[in-house]
Coordinates of C-alpha atoms in Angstrom, one line a residue:
Chain K
M1 CA -35.4 -46.5 28.3
D2 CA -36.8 -45.0 25.1
V3 CA -34.3 -42.8 23.3
S4 CA -36.2 -42.4 20.1
D5 CA -37.4 -38.9 21.1
I6 CA -33.9 -37.7 21.8
L7 CA -32.7 -39.3 18.5
A8 CA -35.5 -37.7 16.6
S9 CA -34.7 -34.2 18.0
N10 CA -31.0 -34.7 17.3
A11 CA -31.8 -35.7 13.8
A12 CA -34.0 -32.5 13.5
T13 CA -31.2 -30.2 14.7
Q14 CA -28.7 -32.0 12.4
K15 CA -31.1 -31.4 9.5
L16 CA -31.1 -27.7 10.4
T17 CA -27.3 -27.5 10.5
A18 CA -27.1 -28.8 6.9
V19 CA -28.0 -26.1 4.4
E20 CA -28.8 -27.2 0.9
K21 CA -29.2 -24.6 -1.9
E22 CA -29.4 -24.8 -5.7
I23 CA -26.2 -22.9 -6.1
P24 CA -23.8 -23.8 -3.3
L25 CA -22.8 -20.7 -1.2
Q26 CA -19.4 -19.2 -1.7
V27 CA -17.5 -18.8 1.5
D28 CA -14.4 -16.6 2.0
A29 CA -13.3 -17.8 5.4
G30 CA -10.4 -15.3 5.6
L31 CA -12.9 -12.4 5.5
L32 CA -15.7 -14.3 7.3
T33 CA -17.8 -13.6 4.3
V34 CA -20.4 -15.8 2.7
T35 CA -22.0 -14.9 -0.7
D36 CA -25.4 -16.4 -1.7
L37 CA -25.7 -16.2 -5.5
N38 CA -29.2 -17.9 -5.5
P39 CA -31.9 -15.7 -7.1
V40 CA -34.3 -14.1 -4.6
D41 CA -37.5 -16.1 -4.1
K42 CA -40.1 -13.5 -5.0
E43 CA -43.1 -15.2 -3.4
S44 CA -41.6 -15.5 0.1
Y45 CA -40.0 -12.1 -0.2
D46 CA -43.3 -10.5 -0.9
A47 CA -45.1 -12.5 1.8
N48 CA -42.8 -11.4 4.6
T49 CA -39.7 -9.6 3.7
E50 CA -38.1 -9.5 7.2
D51 CA -38.6 -13.2 7.8
Y52 CA -37.2 -14.1 4.4
L53 CA -34.1 -11.9 4.9
L54 CA -33.6 -13.5 8.3
S55 CA -33.9 -17.0 7.0
T56 CA -31.4 -16.5 4.1
A57 CA -29.0 -14.8 6.5
R58 CA -29.3 -17.8 8.9
D59 CA -28.6 -20.2 6.0
G60 CA -25.6 -18.2 5.1
V61 CA -24.2 -18.0 8.6
Q62 CA -24.8 -21.7 9.1
T63 CA -22.8 -22.5 6.0
L64 CA -20.0 -20.2 7.1
F65 CA -19.8 -22.0 10.5
A66 CA -19.8 -25.3 8.7
A67 CA -16.8 -24.1 6.6
L68 CA -15.0 -22.7 9.7
A69 CA -15.4 -26.0 11.5
A70 CA -13.3 -27.7 8.8
F71 CA -10.2 -25.6 9.6
P72 CA -7.6 -26.7 12.0
T73 CA -7.6 -25.2 15.5
V74 CA -4.9 -24.3 18.0
S75 CA -5.5 -24.2 21.8
S76 CA -5.2 -21.0 23.7
P77 CA -6.0 -19.8 27.2
Y78 CA -9.4 -18.5 25.9
G79 CA -10.4 -21.8 24.2
A80 CA -9.8 -23.3 20.7
L81 CA -8.8 -20.8 18.1
T82 CA -9.8 -21.6 14.5
Q83 CA -7.0 -20.8 12.1
L84 CA -8.3 -18.9 9.1
P85 CA -6.8 -19.1 5.6
P86 CA -5.8 -15.9 3.9
P87 CA -8.8 -14.1 2.2
T88 CA -9.5 -15.1 -1.4
T89 CA -11.5 -12.0 -2.3
E90 CA -9.1 -9.4 -3.6
L91 CA -9.7 -6.0 -2.0
P92 CA -7.7 -2.9 -2.8
R93 CA -5.0 -2.0 -0.3
A94 CA -5.1 1.1 1.8
K95 CA -1.5 2.0 1.2
P96 CA 1.1 1.1 -1.4
L97 CA 3.4 -1.8 -0.8
P98 CA 6.4 -1.0 1.4
K99 CA 9.5 -0.1 -0.5
P100 CA 12.4 -2.4 0.1
K101 CA 15.3 -0.7 2.1
P102 CA 18.2 0.1 -0.2
P103 CA 21.2 -2.0 0.7
T104 CA 24.1 -0.4 2.6
K105 CA 27.5 -0.2 1.0
W106 CA 28.7 -3.2 3.0
E107 CA 25.6 -5.2 2.0
Q108 CA 26.3 -4.4 -1.7
F109 CA 29.9 -5.5 -1.3
A110 CA 29.0 -8.6 0.6
K111 CA 26.5 -9.6 -2.1
A112 CA 29.1 -9.0 -4.8
K113 CA 31.6 -11.1 -3.0
G114 CA 29.2 -13.7 -1.9
I115 CA 29.8 -13.1 1.8
Q116 CA 27.2 -14.8 4.1
K117 CA 26.0 -12.9 7.1
K118 CA 27.3 -14.4 10.3
R119 CA 25.6 -13.6 13.6
K120 CA 28.0 -12.7 16.3
D121 CA 27.3 -13.9 19.8
R122 CA 26.9 -11.2 22.4
K123 CA 29.4 -13.1 24.6
V124 CA 32.9 -14.2 23.8
W125 CA 35.1 -16.6 25.7
D126 CA 37.9 -15.0 27.7
E127 CA 40.9 -17.3 28.0
E128 CA 42.5 -15.4 30.9
K129 CA 39.4 -15.1 33.0
Q130 CA 38.1 -18.6 31.8
D131 CA 34.7 -17.1 31.5
W132 CA 32.2 -15.7 29.0
V133 CA 32.4 -11.9 28.8
N134 CA 30.5 -9.3 26.9
R135 CA 31.7 -8.6 23.4
W136 CA 30.9 -4.9 24.0
G137 CA 29.3 -2.8 26.8
R138 CA 30.0 -3.2 30.5
D139 CA 33.5 -4.9 30.9
G140 CA 33.4 -5.6 27.2
K141 CA 36.1 -7.5 25.4
N142 CA 36.6 -4.4 23.1
K143 CA 37.8 -2.4 26.2
E144 CA 40.5 -5.0 26.9
G145 CA 43.7 -3.4 28.0
E146 CA 42.2 0.0 28.7
D147 CA 42.0 -0.6 32.4
A148 CA 45.2 -2.7 32.7
W149 CA 47.2 -1.7 35.7
L150 CA 50.4 -2.5 34.0
S151 CA 51.3 -2.3 30.3
E152 CA 54.4 -2.6 28.3
V153 CA 56.0 0.5 26.9
K154 CA 58.2 0.2 23.9
Q155 CA 61.7 1.4 23.8
G156 CA 62.0 5.0 22.8
A157 CA 58.4 5.9 23.4
D158 CA 57.3 9.4 24.2
V159 CA 57.3 10.6 27.8
D160 CA 53.6 11.2 27.8
H161 CA 52.8 8.0 26.0
D162 CA 49.7 6.4 27.6
P163 CA 48.9 2.9 26.2
A164 CA 45.5 2.8 27.8
Q165 CA 44.5 6.2 26.4
E166 CA 45.7 5.1 23.0
L167 CA 43.6 2.0 23.0
R168 CA 40.6 4.1 24.1
T169 CA 41.1 6.7 21.3
A170 CA 41.4 3.9 18.8
R171 CA 38.1 2.4 20.0
K172 CA 36.3 5.8 19.9
A173 CA 37.6 6.4 16.4
R174 CA 36.1 3.1 15.3
V175 CA 32.8 4.0 16.7
A176 CA 32.9 7.4 15.1
K177 CA 33.8 5.8 11.8
N178 CA 30.9 3.5 12.0
E179 CA 28.5 6.3 12.8
R180 CA 29.8 8.3 9.8
Q181 CA 29.3 5.3 7.6
Q182 CA 25.8 4.9 8.9
L183 CA 25.0 8.5 8.1
Q184 CA 26.5 8.1 4.6
N185 CA 24.3 5.0 4.0
N186 CA 21.3 7.0 5.2
A187 CA 22.1 9.9 2.9
R188 CA 22.6 7.5 0.0
A189 CA 19.2 5.8 0.7
Q190 CA 17.5 9.2 0.8
G191 CA 19.5 10.5 -2.1
S192 CA 18.0 8.0 -4.5
S193 CA 14.7 9.7 -4.0
Q194 CA 16.0 13.3 -3.8
A195 CA 18.3 13.2 -6.8
P196 CA 15.9 15.0 -9.2
E197 CA 15.7 18.0 -6.7
R198 CA 19.5 18.2 -6.6
E199 CA 19.6 18.1 -10.4
Q200 CA 17.0 20.8 -10.6
R201 CA 19.1 23.1 -8.4
K202 CA 22.1 22.4 -10.5
M203 CA 20.3 23.3 -13.7
E204 CA 18.9 26.5 -12.0
I205 CA 22.4 27.6 -11.1
D206 CA 23.7 26.9 -14.6
R207 CA 20.9 28.9 -16.1
T208 CA 21.5 31.9 -13.8
L209 CA 25.2 31.8 -14.7
A210 CA 24.4 31.8 -18.4
T211 CA 22.1 34.8 -17.9
T212 CA 24.7 36.8 -16.0
R213 CA 27.3 36.1 -18.6
V214 CA 25.3 37.8 -21.3
S215 CA 24.0 40.6 -19.1
T216 CA 26.8 43.1 -19.6
A217 CA 26.7 46.0 -22.0
S218 CA 28.6 44.0 -24.6
M219 CA 26.6 40.9 -24.0
G220 CA 29.6 39.2 -22.6
R221 CA 31.8 39.8 -25.6
F222 CA 34.6 41.7 -23.9
D223 CA 34.4 40.0 -20.6
R224 CA 37.5 38.3 -19.2
Q225 CA 37.1 34.6 -19.7
L226 CA 37.9 32.4 -16.7
D227 CA 39.9 29.2 -17.0
G228 CA 37.7 26.2 -17.8
E229 CA 34.7 28.4 -18.6
K230 CA 32.4 26.6 -21.0
K231 CA 31.1 28.2 -24.1
I232 CA 27.4 29.0 -23.9
R233 CA 25.5 26.9 -26.3
G234 CA 22.4 28.3 -27.9
V235 CA 19.3 26.4 -28.9
K236 CA 19.8 24.2 -31.9
R237 CA 17.4 24.8 -34.7
K238 CA 15.0 22.0 -35.4
F239 CA 13.4 21.4 -38.7
E240 CA 10.1 19.7 -39.0
P241 CA 9.5 17.3 -41.8
N242 CA 7.8 18.8 -44.8
E243 CA 5.1 16.2 -45.0
R244 CA 3.0 15.9 -41.9
S245 CA -0.3 14.5 -40.9
V246 CA -3.3 16.8 -41.3
E247 CA -4.1 16.8 -37.6
E248 CA -0.6 17.8 -36.6
E249 CA -0.6 20.6 -39.2
K250 CA -4.0 21.8 -37.9
K251 CA -2.8 21.8 -34.3
N252 CA 0.3 23.8 -35.3
S253 CA -1.6 26.4 -37.2
L254 CA -4.1 26.8 -34.4
S255 CA -1.4 27.3 -31.9
I256 CA 0.1 30.0 -34.0
I257 CA -3.2 31.8 -34.4
S258 CA -4.0 31.6 -30.8
K259 CA -0.5 33.0 -30.0
L260 CA -1.2 35.9 -32.4
E261 CA -4.5 36.5 -30.8
S262 CA -3.1 36.6 -27.3
D263 CA -0.4 39.0 -28.5
T264 CA -2.9 41.5 -29.9
K265 CA -4.9 41.2 -26.7
R266 CA -1.9 41.9 -24.6
A267 CA -1.0 44.9 -26.7
K268 CA -4.5 46.3 -26.4
K269 CA -4.5 45.9 -22.7
E270 CA -1.2 47.7 -22.3
K271 CA -2.2 50.7 -24.5
G272 CA -5.8 50.8 -23.5
G273 CA -7.3 50.3 -26.9
G274 CA -5.2 52.9 -28.8
D275 CA -4.4 52.3 -32.5
D276 CA -1.3 50.2 -32.9
V277 CA -0.7 50.7 -36.5
V278 CA 2.2 53.1 -35.9
N279 CA 4.9 52.3 -33.4
V280 CA 5.2 55.8 -32.0
R281 CA 8.5 55.3 -30.2
K282 CA 10.1 53.9 -33.3
A283 CA 8.7 56.7 -35.5
I284 CA 10.1 59.4 -33.2
R285 CA 13.5 57.7 -33.1
N286 CA 13.5 57.6 -36.9
A287 CA 12.4 61.2 -37.4
S288 CA 14.8 62.6 -34.8
G289 CA 17.7 60.6 -35.9
G290 CA 17.9 58.9 -32.6
K291 CA 18.0 62.1 -30.5
G292 CA 14.6 61.8 -28.9
S293 CA 11.4 63.7 -28.9
A294 CA 12.7 66.7 -27.0
A295 CA 15.3 67.3 -29.7
L296 CA 12.7 66.9 -32.4
S297 CA 10.5 69.5 -31.0
R298 CA 13.4 71.9 -30.5
G299 CA 14.5 71.4 -34.1
S300 CA 11.1 71.9 -35.7
S301 CA 10.3 75.2 -33.8
G302 CA 13.8 76.7 -34.1
K303 CA 15.8 78.3 -31.4
G304 CA 14.3 80.8 -29.0
K305 CA 13.5 81.4 -25.5
G306 CA 9.8 81.6 -25.8
T307 CA 9.4 78.3 -27.4
K308 CA 11.2 76.3 -24.9
G309 CA 8.3 75.2 -22.8
K310 CA 6.1 74.6 -25.8
G311 CA 8.0 71.7 -27.3
K312 CA 6.9 69.3 -24.7
R313 CA 4.3 66.9 -25.7
Chain Z
M1 CA -0.5 18.6 1.7
L2 CA 0.8 18.1 5.2
R3 CA 4.4 18.8 5.9
T4 CA 6.6 15.8 6.5
V5 CA 7.9 15.6 10.1
K6 CA 11.1 14.1 11.3
P7 CA 10.5 12.4 14.6
K8 CA 12.3 14.1 17.5
N9 CA 11.7 11.4 20.2
A10 CA 11.1 7.7 20.4
R11 CA 7.3 8.0 20.9
S12 CA 6.7 10.1 17.8
K13 CA 9.0 7.9 15.9
R14 CA 6.9 4.9 16.8
A15 CA 3.8 6.7 15.9
L16 CA 5.2 7.5 12.5
E17 CA 6.3 4.0 12.0
A18 CA 2.8 2.8 12.7
R19 CA 1.6 4.9 9.8
E20 CA 4.1 3.5 7.3
P21 CA 2.8 1.1 4.7
K22 CA 2.8 -2.6 5.8
E23 CA 2.9 -5.8 3.8
V24 CA -0.2 -7.2 5.5
E25 CA -2.7 -4.5 6.4
G26 CA -5.0 -4.4 9.3
P27 CA -8.6 -3.2 9.3
R28 CA -9.2 0.2 7.7
T29 CA -9.9 3.1 9.9
A30 CA -13.1 4.9 9.0
L31 CA -13.8 8.6 9.4
F32 CA -17.4 9.5 10.0
V33 CA -18.1 13.0 8.6
K34 CA -21.3 15.0 8.7
G35 CA -22.1 17.3 5.8
T36 CA -23.8 20.7 6.1
H37 CA -27.1 19.2 6.8
T38 CA -27.9 15.8 8.3
G39 CA -31.3 14.8 9.3
D40 CA -32.3 12.5 12.1
V41 CA -32.1 9.4 10.0
V42 CA -28.6 10.1 8.8
N43 CA -27.4 11.0 12.3
N44 CA -28.8 7.8 13.8
A45 CA -27.6 5.6 10.9
M46 CA -24.1 7.0 11.2
K47 CA -24.2 6.5 15.0
D48 CA -25.2 2.9 14.7
L49 CA -22.7 2.1 11.9
M50 CA -20.1 3.7 14.1
A51 CA -21.0 1.4 16.9
L52 CA -20.4 -1.5 14.5
K53 CA -17.2 -0.2 13.2
R54 CA -15.6 0.8 16.6
P55 CA -12.7 0.8 17.5
D56 CA -11.5 1.6 14.0
A57 CA -13.6 4.6 13.7
I58 CA -13.2 8.3 14.2
A59 CA -16.2 10.6 14.3
F60 CA -16.1 14.3 13.5
S61 CA -18.4 16.1 15.9
K62 CA -18.8 19.3 13.8
K63 CA -20.5 19.7 10.5
N64 CA -18.4 20.3 7.4
P65 CA -19.2 21.7 4.0
V66 CA -18.1 18.6 2.1
H67 CA -19.0 17.6 -1.4
P68 CA -17.0 14.5 -2.1
F69 CA -18.2 14.2 -5.7
D70 CA -17.2 17.7 -6.6
D71 CA -14.0 18.2 -4.6
A72 CA -12.2 15.5 -2.8
A73 CA -9.4 17.7 -1.5
S74 CA -10.7 17.9 2.1
L75 CA -11.2 14.1 2.2
E76 CA -7.5 13.7 1.2
F77 CA -6.4 16.1 3.9
W78 CA -8.5 14.4 6.6
A79 CA -7.3 11.0 5.5
Q80 CA -3.7 12.0 5.9
K81 CA -4.3 13.8 9.1
N82 CA -6.1 10.9 10.8
D83 CA -4.4 8.1 8.9
A84 CA -7.8 6.9 7.8
S85 CA -8.6 5.0 4.6
M86 CA -12.4 4.8 4.6
F87 CA -15.0 7.6 4.8
L88 CA -18.6 7.6 5.7
I89 CA -20.1 11.0 4.8
G90 CA -23.7 11.7 5.8
Q91 CA -25.6 14.5 4.1
S92 CA -29.2 15.2 3.5
T93 CA -30.3 17.7 0.8
K94 CA -33.6 18.4 -0.9
K95 CA -32.4 16.7 -4.0
R96 CA -30.8 13.7 -2.3
P97 CA -32.4 13.2 1.0
N98 CA -30.7 11.0 3.7
G99 CA -27.6 10.3 1.7
L100 CA -24.6 8.3 2.9
V101 CA -21.3 8.3 0.9
F102 CA -18.9 5.4 1.3
A103 CA -15.4 6.5 0.1
R104 CA -12.4 4.3 -0.1
M105 CA -8.9 5.8 -0.1
F106 CA -5.6 4.5 -1.5
D107 CA -2.4 6.3 -0.4
Y108 CA -4.5 9.1 1.0
K109 CA -6.2 9.7 -2.3
V110 CA -9.8 8.9 -3.2
L111 CA -9.9 5.5 -5.0
D112 CA -13.7 5.1 -5.3
M113 CA -17.0 6.3 -3.9
C114 CA -20.6 5.2 -3.7
E115 CA -23.5 7.2 -2.6
V116 CA -26.6 5.5 -1.1
G117 CA -29.9 6.8 0.1
V118 CA -31.2 5.5 3.5
E119 CA -34.8 4.4 3.9
N120 CA -36.8 2.5 6.5
F121 CA -34.1 3.0 9.1
V122 CA -34.5 1.1 12.4
G123 CA -31.8 1.8 14.9
M124 CA -30.0 -0.5 17.3
G125 CA -32.0 0.9 20.2
S126 CA -35.3 -0.3 18.8
F127 CA -34.3 -4.0 19.2
K128 CA -34.3 -5.6 22.6
G129 CA -31.6 -8.1 23.6
P130 CA -27.8 -8.0 23.9
K131 CA -25.7 -6.3 21.3
S132 CA -22.4 -7.4 19.9
T133 CA -19.2 -6.5 21.8
P134 CA -17.4 -3.5 20.3
G135 CA -14.4 -4.6 18.4
H136 CA -15.6 -8.1 17.6
T137 CA -15.3 -9.0 13.9
P138 CA -18.6 -9.4 12.2
A139 CA -19.5 -12.2 9.8
L140 CA -20.7 -10.8 6.5
H141 CA -23.5 -12.2 4.3
F142 CA -24.3 -11.1 0.8
A143 CA -27.3 -12.5 -0.9
S144 CA -28.1 -12.0 -4.5
D145 CA -26.7 -13.1 -7.9
L146 CA -26.4 -9.4 -8.8
F147 CA -23.5 -9.0 -6.5
D148 CA -21.5 -11.1 -8.9
T149 CA -22.9 -9.8 -12.2
H150 CA -23.9 -6.1 -11.9
P151 CA -20.9 -3.8 -11.7
R152 CA -22.6 -1.2 -9.4
L153 CA -23.6 -3.9 -6.9
A154 CA -20.2 -5.7 -7.1
H155 CA -18.7 -2.3 -6.3
L156 CA -21.0 -1.8 -3.3
K157 CA -20.1 -5.2 -2.0
S158 CA -16.4 -4.5 -2.4
L159 CA -16.8 -1.2 -0.5
L160 CA -18.8 -2.8 2.3
L161 CA -16.2 -5.6 2.6
S162 CA -13.5 -3.0 2.9
F163 CA -15.5 -1.1 5.5
F164 CA -16.5 -4.0 7.8
A165 CA -14.2 -7.0 7.2
A166 CA -10.9 -7.5 9.0
P167 CA -8.5 -9.0 6.5
S168 CA -5.6 -9.5 9.0
V169 CA -7.4 -11.9 11.3
D170 CA -5.6 -15.2 11.1
A171 CA -7.1 -17.1 14.1
L172 CA -10.6 -16.8 15.5
H173 CA -12.4 -17.9 18.6
L174 CA -15.6 -19.1 17.2
P175 CA -17.9 -18.1 20.1
G176 CA -16.6 -14.6 19.6
L177 CA -18.3 -14.4 16.2
E178 CA -21.3 -12.5 17.7
H179 CA -23.0 -10.7 14.8
V180 CA -23.6 -10.9 11.1
I181 CA -24.1 -8.0 8.8
S182 CA -26.4 -9.2 6.0
V183 CA -26.7 -7.4 2.7
S184 CA -29.4 -8.7 0.5
L185 CA -31.3 -7.5 -2.5
G186 CA -35.0 -7.4 -3.4
P187 CA -36.1 -9.6 -6.3
T188 CA -34.1 -9.1 -9.5
P189 CA -36.1 -7.3 -12.1
L190 CA -36.0 -8.8 -15.6
S191 CA -34.6 -5.7 -17.2
T192 CA -31.3 -5.3 -15.3
S193 CA -29.3 -7.0 -18.0
T194 CA -30.5 -4.7 -20.7
T195 CA -30.4 -1.4 -18.8
P196 CA -27.1 0.5 -18.8
E197 CA -24.8 0.5 -15.9
D198 CA -25.6 3.9 -14.6
D199 CA -29.3 3.5 -14.6
V200 CA -29.7 2.6 -10.9
A201 CA -33.5 3.4 -10.7
H202 CA -34.3 -0.1 -11.9
L203 CA -32.0 -1.9 -9.5
P204 CA -33.7 -3.6 -6.5
K205 CA -33.4 -2.2 -3.0
V206 CA -30.4 -3.2 -0.9
H207 CA -31.4 -4.4 2.5
L208 CA -28.8 -4.0 5.2
R209 CA -29.6 -6.0 8.3
T210 CA -27.6 -6.8 11.4
Y211 CA -28.4 -9.9 13.4
A212 CA -26.9 -11.3 16.6
I213 CA -25.8 -14.9 16.3
S214 CA -26.5 -17.4 19.0
Q215 CA -24.9 -20.8 18.8
T216 CA -26.3 -24.0 20.3
P217 CA -24.6 -27.3 20.2
S218 CA -26.1 -29.6 17.6
G219 CA -24.3 -32.9 18.2
T220 CA -22.0 -32.3 15.2
R221 CA -18.9 -30.1 14.9
T222 CA -21.0 -27.2 13.5
P223 CA -23.2 -25.5 16.1
L224 CA -26.8 -24.8 15.3
I225 CA -27.2 -21.1 14.4
T226 CA -30.1 -19.0 15.3
L227 CA -30.3 -15.3 14.4
R228 CA -32.0 -12.4 16.3
P229 CA -32.4 -8.9 14.9
M230 CA -29.9 -6.6 16.6
G231 CA -30.0 -3.5 14.4
P232 CA -29.3 -1.3 12.6
H233 CA -31.6 -2.2 9.8
M234 CA -31.9 0.0 6.7
D235 CA -32.8 -0.1 3.1
L236 CA -30.4 1.5 0.7
T237 CA -30.9 2.8 -2.8
L238 CA -27.9 3.4 -5.0
R239 CA -27.1 6.9 -6.2
R240 CA -24.0 8.5 -7.6
A241 CA -20.7 6.6 -7.7
V242 CA -17.1 6.9 -8.7
P243 CA -16.1 3.4 -9.7
P244 CA -12.5 2.3 -9.0
S245 CA -12.0 1.9 -12.7
S246 CA -12.2 5.7 -13.1
N247 CA -8.6 5.9 -11.9
P248 CA -7.0 2.8 -13.3
H249 CA -3.5 3.8 -12.3
L250 CA -4.4 4.0 -8.6
L251 CA -6.3 0.8 -8.8
N252 CA -3.4 -0.9 -10.3
L253 CA -1.2 0.1 -7.5
A254 CA -3.8 -0.8 -4.9
M255 CA -4.3 -4.3 -6.2
K256 CA -0.6 -5.2 -6.0
R257 CA 0.1 -8.0 -3.6
P258 CA 3.3 -8.7 -1.7
K259 CA 5.1 -11.6 -3.3
L260 CA 6.3 -13.2 -0.1
V261 CA 2.9 -13.8 1.3
K262 CA 1.8 -15.6 -1.9
K263 CA 4.7 -18.0 -1.6
E264 CA 3.9 -18.6 2.0
V265 CA 0.3 -19.3 1.2
E266 CA 1.2 -21.8 -1.4
K267 CA 3.5 -23.6 1.0
G268 CA 0.7 -24.0 3.5
L269 CA -0.6 -21.5 6.1
G270 CA 2.5 -19.3 6.2
K271 CA 4.8 -21.8 7.7
K272 CA 8.2 -22.3 6.1
R273 CA 8.6 -25.9 5.0
K274 CA 11.7 -26.8 3.3
N275 CA 11.7 -28.8 0.1
V276 CA 7.9 -29.2 0.0
E277 CA 5.8 -27.3 -2.4
V278 CA 2.4 -27.5 -4.0
D279 CA 2.4 -27.6 -7.8
E280 CA -0.2 -26.1 -10.1
M281 CA -2.3 -29.2 -9.9
G282 CA -2.5 -29.0 -6.1
D283 CA -0.3 -32.0 -5.6
V284 CA 2.3 -31.8 -2.8
R285 CA 5.7 -32.4 -4.2
G286 CA 8.8 -33.0 -2.0
R287 CA 12.5 -33.0 -2.9
I288 CA 14.8 -35.5 -1.3
H289 CA 18.5 -35.0 -1.1
V290 CA 20.5 -38.2 -1.5
G291 CA 24.0 -38.2 0.0
A292 CA 27.1 -38.7 -2.3
Q293 CA 27.2 -42.3 -3.6
E294 CA 30.5 -44.0 -3.2
L295 CA 30.7 -45.9 -6.5
G296 CA 34.3 -46.9 -5.7
A297 CA 33.2 -49.0 -2.7
L298 CA 30.4 -50.6 -4.7
K299 CA 30.9 -54.4 -5.0
G300 CA 29.4 -55.9 -8.1
K301 CA 29.0 -59.6 -8.8
R302 CA 32.1 -61.2 -10.0
V303 CA 31.1 -62.9 -13.3
K304 CA 33.2 -65.7 -14.6
A305 CA 33.5 -64.2 -18.1
L306 CA 35.2 -61.1 -16.7
R307 CA 37.8 -62.9 -14.7
D308 CA 40.2 -63.2 -17.7
G309 CA 42.6 -60.3 -17.7
E310 CA 41.2 -59.3 -14.3
E311 CA 44.4 -57.6 -13.2
E312 CA 44.7 -55.3 -16.1
S313 CA 41.1 -54.0 -16.1
E314 CA 41.2 -53.7 -12.3
E315 CA 44.2 -51.5 -12.5
G316 CA 42.7 -49.3 -15.1
E317 CA 39.5 -48.9 -13.2
S318 CA 41.1 -48.3 -9.9
D319 CA 43.1 -45.4 -11.4
G320 CA 40.0 -43.9 -12.7
E321 CA 38.2 -44.3 -9.5
E322 CA 41.0 -42.6 -7.6
E323 CA 41.0 -39.6 -9.8
R324 CA 37.3 -39.0 -10.0
P325 CA 36.5 -38.2 -6.4
Q326 CA 39.5 -35.9 -6.3
R327 CA 38.2 -33.9 -9.2
K328 CA 34.9 -33.6 -7.5
R329 CA 36.4 -32.3 -4.4
R330 CA 38.3 -29.7 -6.2
R331 CA 35.0 -28.4 -7.7

């Protein structure tokens, strides 16, 4: 039997499975990605682009399979599964890292005291029944005594004393307490992110209170003070240093100028472009001695019936 | 901004939990959005890319006036609404014919974008032969040195990797690797190193090809690979882009890795192995815990020279020995 042909064909396929390039290909098995950093061969690219692309891709995939063959496999009902390493190429995540859950009050305490968490079994041994019973739930150990057909009543107990009911209410109270603590823990966990909002609301209320306190005719001077009412503090004056950098000075001056500009613009808008050299209201107040424009017109034209209507501007 | 909802039943609670950030993320869901005008080429290209990306793909059937480079607000809204973190936006205008925009999101905000023009499109339907099964992970092949050196092309590679690769796959059935998406470049012009980054006109064309893989036994562990064109085939030219470095704060957050995973990786394929670790040099180091040594019970050689005054010294020693273990116990 001549096997040289078979051997030769085998050798040919084995040659095809081995890919040799100038720069070895980079394989990221975790992402099933292979990167070929060899420069493009211009001659074969120009001769037949599609064939060239196909052959480089084949080389790449062959290298990828060679790399994958080196990883350990586990068997599964569908065949051997190749275990892939984690990807080496760092790609941006789609969402931020999950935030760790804030510890509950008990967890904080346990950490401070160095208490290790112990897992409780669901079943406990019952000496009387000589059997394993549920710790809680149906026929649970925590309901022990609630369905006793006979229970001891202490001397001098109330007439309507019901030991079974008492045990039940105590158990219900424990459950309620636990639920309350859970809610508190949840609130505390949420509160850590919502604290600023609460602070904001507090500041808003303080500001409103301060405004109302100075909103009376006497600006709060003759108002009755309440016990524990704080004194309103004004804004403290700040003094800039005399020597400053040129840029800062320039910025400051520019901001003042722009403020002035916007002021004049606003004034013009309000008056519709009238001359704003004389403050008319102030002038009238000064001329009439604070009595108003009507009194001014009356005073200038004297008393008389006929002139009454004329004085109006 | 969508309002935050508090789940009222278990199903909606589960749905909301599925949206929460995870330590190890699965494949990104892509939204396929058509702009105000899309030509035949863009339509077909999007359809075929969708076939490759399925089942992690959602297509919008209606056209939308979307201009991702001018205003990304609607992208952010859609991303949140559909819990998607990749976008493929197709739009054809007179100025930029047959354009596709790949956009990557982080935390429902646009992290980076890259616009490409499609040329020489050949669809999946034009190639005979079986196609890959939907949902199978593709192999990816990038061929050119520019993918490592040129920032624009490195960016494109990163985007395509995010788009197609499945990072959470930890075990793979090798015959299930049915197709490869190959991205290669034309010959590198000599001037790429001297031209500025944004000058994309001098960059070679990007050839995106998809081949079906057929594996035949070769007598070794590695099967012999032959490729057959499966489609879609297209040539891409780079256009506008928003690199991830344009918002470094977001990128910083996006590149954060969970600490736990790294530790697991170092200790070997995620398994917890006690007292064994790999040091910086790649050597495996183990720690052995030796039980308490009872020095009191140790019997040395009785040398003749020490026999004189044996009783005294033995008394003194025995006292010390009795005390020492007690002290230890107290600690």
